Amino acid sequence: MSLRSTSTLLTPMLPAALLAALLAGCTTAGKDYAGPPAATQAAAFARAGDAAASADNAQVLARWWPALGDATLDGLVDAALKANPNLAVARARLRQARAALGTERANGRPNGQATAMATHVRLPPLGDALGAGGAGADGGAGGGEGGQGGGFAVPSSLNLYSVGFDATWEIDLFGGRRRAVEAASAAAEAAEAQLADAQLSLTAEVASAYINLRSVQQRIALSDAAIARQQRMLELTTRRVQAGTASQLDLTRLQGQLESTRAESEPLLSQLDAYRDELATLAGLAPGALDAQLAQAAPVPLPPASVATGDPAEMLKRRPDIRAAERTLAARSAQVGQADAARFPRLTLLGLIGIGGTHPSDLTHLDDFSAIAAPQLSWNFLDFGRNAARIEQAEGVRDEAEAQYRVAVLGALRDAEGALSRFKQRRATVATIARAKAAADRATELMAARQKAGTASLIDLLDTERQQIAAEQNLAQAQAALTGEFVALHKALGLGWEAEETAAPAMAKAL
């Protein structure tokens, strides 16, 4: 038995549907994204002062840490950029966003699938059942005729074989799919900016931890020197008390000073371990992995004499957090159009072609096939305000993203101005403390000359040296704070990242 047949279903709607498909490229729901709102900014930073170098001899550099001139710091930053797990998280999220964009692009294309089926059907013995029914109705004689009449051939089983292909394609009449692709594309670009922001934060964290490490090492060395001098002074004062040339009060005072210095020095050792562990984990290593490499003390790196800052407009284009906020705003704007497109009719084209029969050989009859083409137009016009509510919700989300963008811009400007002010103030502080250190050095030289001439005691010299060490400690801490503000300044300016792939966000033109 063969079930081969040919049929085609075409509706009168097809010409109109094709015409609508041709006009679809001219219709897109929602408003096109026109860029972020204008940012409130000045032509130059108000508190740059002498921190900014002229454009003739300096430029803003993304890799700012080599300016500190510390090869160990350069290596730590490079290692962190390669192996930091937080960057791996950001890269994974970027891959997800790009995959979502690929999904949205694919959703706008036809969807087809092939099917193959082999079916075995078992049927009841219809002929016997009909014969038995005739006997019951007409008596014995009728039963014979019924038996005779019920003997026509009805198969008790049946095999069916079919192979087919079907495809569906929703025509993007009002741009809902295009808006979805716009939103996914902007979201992917926001993920790129978030990866850059993670890089920026990471470089600043590594540099800050390294500066703190070197500062603690320097403070430990100076504390050890101060303790050594105080112990020597205590020994000499003890002898003077025994000789009757010094009072017990002098001895007690020196003992208190020594214990205070030791108390201040002891926590530094735990801080040293903490900063080593922080640098190790930032580089993707286990705590303690860098202890040997960082065991040798080294001075705190100092910033260069001048720092290029650029202007606020360049800073706003460069900062990854602002770029991420702007791309998020673009995505939310596209989602408004996507929600708006749901108010209009939807046109879906369905196509099906297949061959089949009761024998496997029927699948080879390619000229005997079934085909269906069915355009479907649907319109959910009676939704009782659901679409309007969805549009209102999407507009609210877009307005929130716009407000968040303004917050990011103002916060960036405030961060930059504050960092410039603190950096400038730290420079002045370092200069003042350096003068105090120079005075302490001169006092030590004079006291050493007096002690050599016999007009001053060794205790006087040791006390002067202790004050010199205290002045050196103050200067070292001030210099470390200055370098820390140098790091914070570059973070505020949006520096410390490099694009893994070239991206040209639309906001660069708008700012």
mmCIF file with all atom_site columns, N, CA and C in Angstrom, residues 213-237:
data_model
loop_
_atom_site.group_PDB
_atom_site.id
_atom_site.type_symbol
_atom_site.label_atom_id
_atom_site.label_alt_id
_atom_site.label_comp_id
_atom_site.label_asym_id
_atom_site.label_entity_id
_atom_site.label_seq_id
_atom_site.pdbx_PDB_ins_code
_atom_site.Cartn_x
_atom_site.Cartn_y
_atom_site.Cartn_z
_atom_site.occupancy
_atom_site.B_iso_or_equiv
_atom_site.pdbx_formal_charge
_atom_site.auth_seq_id
_atom_site.auth_comp_id
_atom_site.auth_asym_id
_atom_site.auth_atom_id
_atom_site.pdbx_PDB_model_num
ATOM 1  N N  . LEU A 1 213 ? 53.929 47.625 51.151 1.00 0.00 ? 213 LEU A N  1
ATOM 2  C CA . LEU A 1 213 ? 54.937 46.644 51.540 1.00 0.00 ? 213 LEU A CA 1
ATOM 3  C C  . LEU A 1 213 ? 56.303 47.300 51.732 1.00 0.00 ? 213 LEU A C  1
ATOM 4  N N  . ARG A 1 214 ? 56.723 48.079 50.734 1.00 0.00 ? 214 ARG A N  1
ATOM 5  C CA . ARG A 1 214 ? 58.030 48.725 50.843 1.00 0.00 ? 214 ARG A CA 1
ATOM 6  C C  . ARG A 1 214 ? 58.058 49.736 51.988 1.00 0.00 ? 214 ARG A C  1
ATOM 7  N N  . SER A 1 215 ? 56.948 50.406 52.222 1.00 0.00 ? 215 SER A N  1
ATOM 8  C CA . SER A 1 215 ? 56.885 51.361 53.324 1.00 0.00 ? 215 SER A CA 1
ATOM 9  C C  . SER A 1 215 ? 57.037 50.660 54.668 1.00 0.00 ? 215 SER A C  1
ATOM 10 N N  . VAL A 1 216 ? 56.375 49.514 54.829 1.00 0.00 ? 216 VAL A N  1
ATOM 11 C CA . VAL A 1 216 ? 56.480 48.767 56.089 1.00 0.00 ? 216 VAL A CA 1
ATOM 12 C C  . VAL A 1 216 ? 57.900 48.249 56.278 1.00 0.00 ? 216 VAL A C  1
ATOM 13 N N  . GLN A 1 217 ? 58.509 47.742 55.196 1.00 0.00 ? 217 GLN A N  1
ATOM 14 C CA . GLN A 1 217 ? 59.897 47.285 55.318 1.00 0.00 ? 217 GLN A CA 1
ATOM 15 C C  . GLN A 1 217 ? 60.817 48.420 55.775 1.00 0.00 ? 217 GLN A C  1
ATOM 16 N N  . GLN A 1 218 ? 60.602 49.605 55.232 1.00 0.00 ? 218 GLN A N  1
ATOM 17 C CA . GLN A 1 218 ? 61.420 50.755 55.609 1.00 0.00 ? 218 GLN A CA 1
ATOM 18 C C  . GLN A 1 218 ? 61.158 51.157 57.056 1.00 0.00 ? 218 GLN A C  1
ATOM 19 N N  . ARG A 1 219 ? 59.911 51.115 57.465 1.00 0.00 ? 219 ARG A N  1
ATOM 20 C CA . ARG A 1 219 ? 59.577 51.471 58.850 1.00 0.00 ? 219 ARG A CA 1
ATOM 21 C C  . ARG A 1 219 ? 60.152 50.460 59.828 1.00 0.00 ? 219 ARG A C  1
ATOM 22 N N  . ILE A 1 220 ? 60.184 49.181 59.453 1.00 0.00 ? 220 ILE A N  1
ATOM 23 C CA . ILE A 1 220 ? 60.778 48.161 60.332 1.00 0.00 ? 220 ILE A CA 1
ATOM 24 C C  . ILE A 1 220 ? 62.277 48.422 60.513 1.00 0.00 ? 220 ILE A C  1
ATOM 25 N N  . ALA A 1 221 ? 62.953 48.734 59.406 1.00 0.00 ? 221 ALA A N  1
ATOM 26 C CA . ALA A 1 221 ? 64.389 49.006 59.499 1.00 0.00 ? 221 ALA A CA 1
ATOM 27 C C  . ALA A 1 221 ? 64.672 50.226 60.369 1.00 0.00 ? 221 ALA A C  1
ATOM 28 N N  . LEU A 1 222 ? 63.884 51.290 60.200 1.00 0.00 ? 222 LEU A N  1
ATOM 29 C CA . LEU A 1 222 ? 64.091 52.495 61.002 1.00 0.00 ? 222 LEU A CA 1
ATOM 30 C C  . LEU A 1 222 ? 63.731 52.255 62.463 1.00 0.00 ? 222 LEU A C  1
ATOM 31 N N  . SER A 1 223 ? 62.696 51.449 62.700 1.00 0.00 ? 223 SER A N  1
ATOM 32 C CA . SER A 1 223 ? 62.339 51.132 64.098 1.00 0.00 ? 223 SER A CA 1
ATOM 33 C C  . SER A 1 223 ? 63.441 50.333 64.770 1.00 0.00 ? 223 SER A C  1
ATOM 34 N N  . ASP A 1 224 ? 64.031 49.396 64.028 1.00 0.00 ? 224 ASP A N  1
ATOM 35 C CA . ASP A 1 224 ? 65.141 48.628 64.600 1.00 0.00 ? 224 ASP A CA 1
ATOM 36 C C  . ASP A 1 224 ? 66.313 49.545 64.951 1.00 0.00 ? 224 ASP A C  1
ATOM 37 N N  . ALA A 1 225 ? 66.587 50.515 64.069 1.00 0.00 ? 225 ALA A N  1
ATOM 38 C CA . ALA A 1 225 ? 67.675 51.455 64.356 1.00 0.00 ? 225 ALA A CA 1
ATOM 39 C C  . ALA A 1 225 ? 67.354 52.307 65.582 1.00 0.00 ? 225 ALA A C  1
ATOM 40 N N  . ALA A 1 226 ? 66.096 52.758 65.687 1.00 0.00 ? 226 ALA A N  1
ATOM 41 C CA . ALA A 1 226 ? 65.705 53.561 66.845 1.00 0.00 ? 226 ALA A CA 1
ATOM 42 C C  . ALA A 1 226 ? 65.788 52.751 68.127 1.00 0.00 ? 226 ALA A C  1
ATOM 43 N N  . ILE A 1 227 ? 65.361 51.482 68.080 1.00 0.00 ? 227 ILE A N  1
ATOM 44 C CA . ILE A 1 227 ? 65.418 50.629 69.273 1.00 0.00 ? 227 ILE A CA 1
ATOM 45 C C  . ILE A 1 227 ? 66.866 50.402 69.704 1.00 0.00 ? 227 ILE A C  1
ATOM 46 N N  . ALA A 1 228 ? 67.747 50.212 68.717 1.00 0.00 ? 228 ALA A N  1
ATOM 47 C CA . ALA A 1 228 ? 69.158 50.003 69.054 1.00 0.00 ? 228 ALA A CA 1
ATOM 48 C C  . ALA A 1 228 ? 69.735 51.217 69.778 1.00 0.00 ? 228 ALA A C  1
ATOM 49 N N  . ARG A 1 229 ? 69.430 52.416 69.335 1.00 0.00 ? 229 ARG A N  1
ATOM 50 C CA . ARG A 1 229 ? 69.938 53.625 69.976 1.00 0.00 ? 229 ARG A CA 1
ATOM 51 C C  . ARG A 1 229 ? 69.326 53.827 71.358 1.00 0.00 ? 229 ARG A C  1
ATOM 52 N N  . GLN A 1 230 ? 68.035 53.535 71.496 1.00 0.00 ? 230 GLN A N  1
ATOM 53 C CA . GLN A 1 230 ? 67.397 53.683 72.802 1.00 0.00 ? 230 GLN A CA 1
ATOM 54 C C  . GLN A 1 230 ? 67.947 52.669 73.804 1.00 0.00 ? 230 GLN A C  1
ATOM 55 N N  . GLN A 1 231 ? 68.244 51.461 73.331 1.00 0.00 ? 231 GLN A N  1
ATOM 56 C CA . GLN A 1 231 ? 68.842 50.477 74.226 1.00 0.00 ? 231 GLN A CA 1
ATOM 57 C C  . GLN A 1 231 ? 70.231 50.941 74.684 1.00 0.00 ? 231 GLN A C  1
ATOM 58 N N  . ARG A 1 232 ? 70.987 51.516 73.758 1.00 0.00 ? 232 ARG A N  1
ATOM 59 C CA . ARG A 1 232 ? 72.316 52.035 74.129 1.00 0.00 ? 232 ARG A CA 1
ATOM 60 C C  . ARG A 1 232 ? 72.190 53.171 75.124 1.00 0.00 ? 232 ARG A C  1
ATOM 61 N N  . MET A 1 233 ? 71.202 54.077 74.891 1.00 0.00 ? 233 MET A N  1
ATOM 62 C CA . MET A 1 233 ? 70.984 55.165 75.832 1.00 0.00 ? 233 MET A CA 1
ATOM 63 C C  . MET A 1 233 ? 70.574 54.629 77.196 1.00 0.00 ? 233 MET A C  1
ATOM 64 N N  . LEU A 1 234 ? 69.753 53.578 77.231 1.00 0.00 ? 234 LEU A N  1
ATOM 65 C CA . LEU A 1 234 ? 69.312 52.999 78.498 1.00 0.00 ? 234 LEU A CA 1
ATOM 66 C C  . LEU A 1 234 ? 70.482 52.379 79.252 1.00 0.00 ? 234 LEU A C  1
ATOM 67 N N  . GLU A 1 235 ? 71.375 51.725 78.529 1.00 0.00 ? 235 GLU A N  1
ATOM 68 C CA . GLU A 1 235 ? 72.545 51.145 79.178 1.00 0.00 ? 235 GLU A CA 1
ATOM 69 C C  . GLU A 1 235 ? 73.428 52.228 79.798 1.00 0.00 ? 235 GLU A C  1
ATOM 70 N N  . LEU A 1 236 ? 73.680 53.309 79.040 1.00 0.00 ? 236 LEU A N  1
ATOM 71 C CA . LEU A 1 236 ? 74.508 54.393 79.559 1.00 0.00 ? 236 LEU A CA 1
ATOM 72 C C  . LEU A 1 236 ? 73.853 55.083 80.746 1.00 0.00 ? 236 LEU A C  1
ATOM 73 N N  . THR A 1 237 ? 72.534 55.268 80.685 1.00 0.00 ? 237 THR A N  1
ATOM 74 C CA . THR A 1 237 ? 71.827 55.912 81.799 1.00 0.00 ? 237 THR A CA 1
ATOM 75 C C  . THR A 1 237 ? 71.847 55.022 83.024 1.00 0.00 ? 237 THR A C  1
#
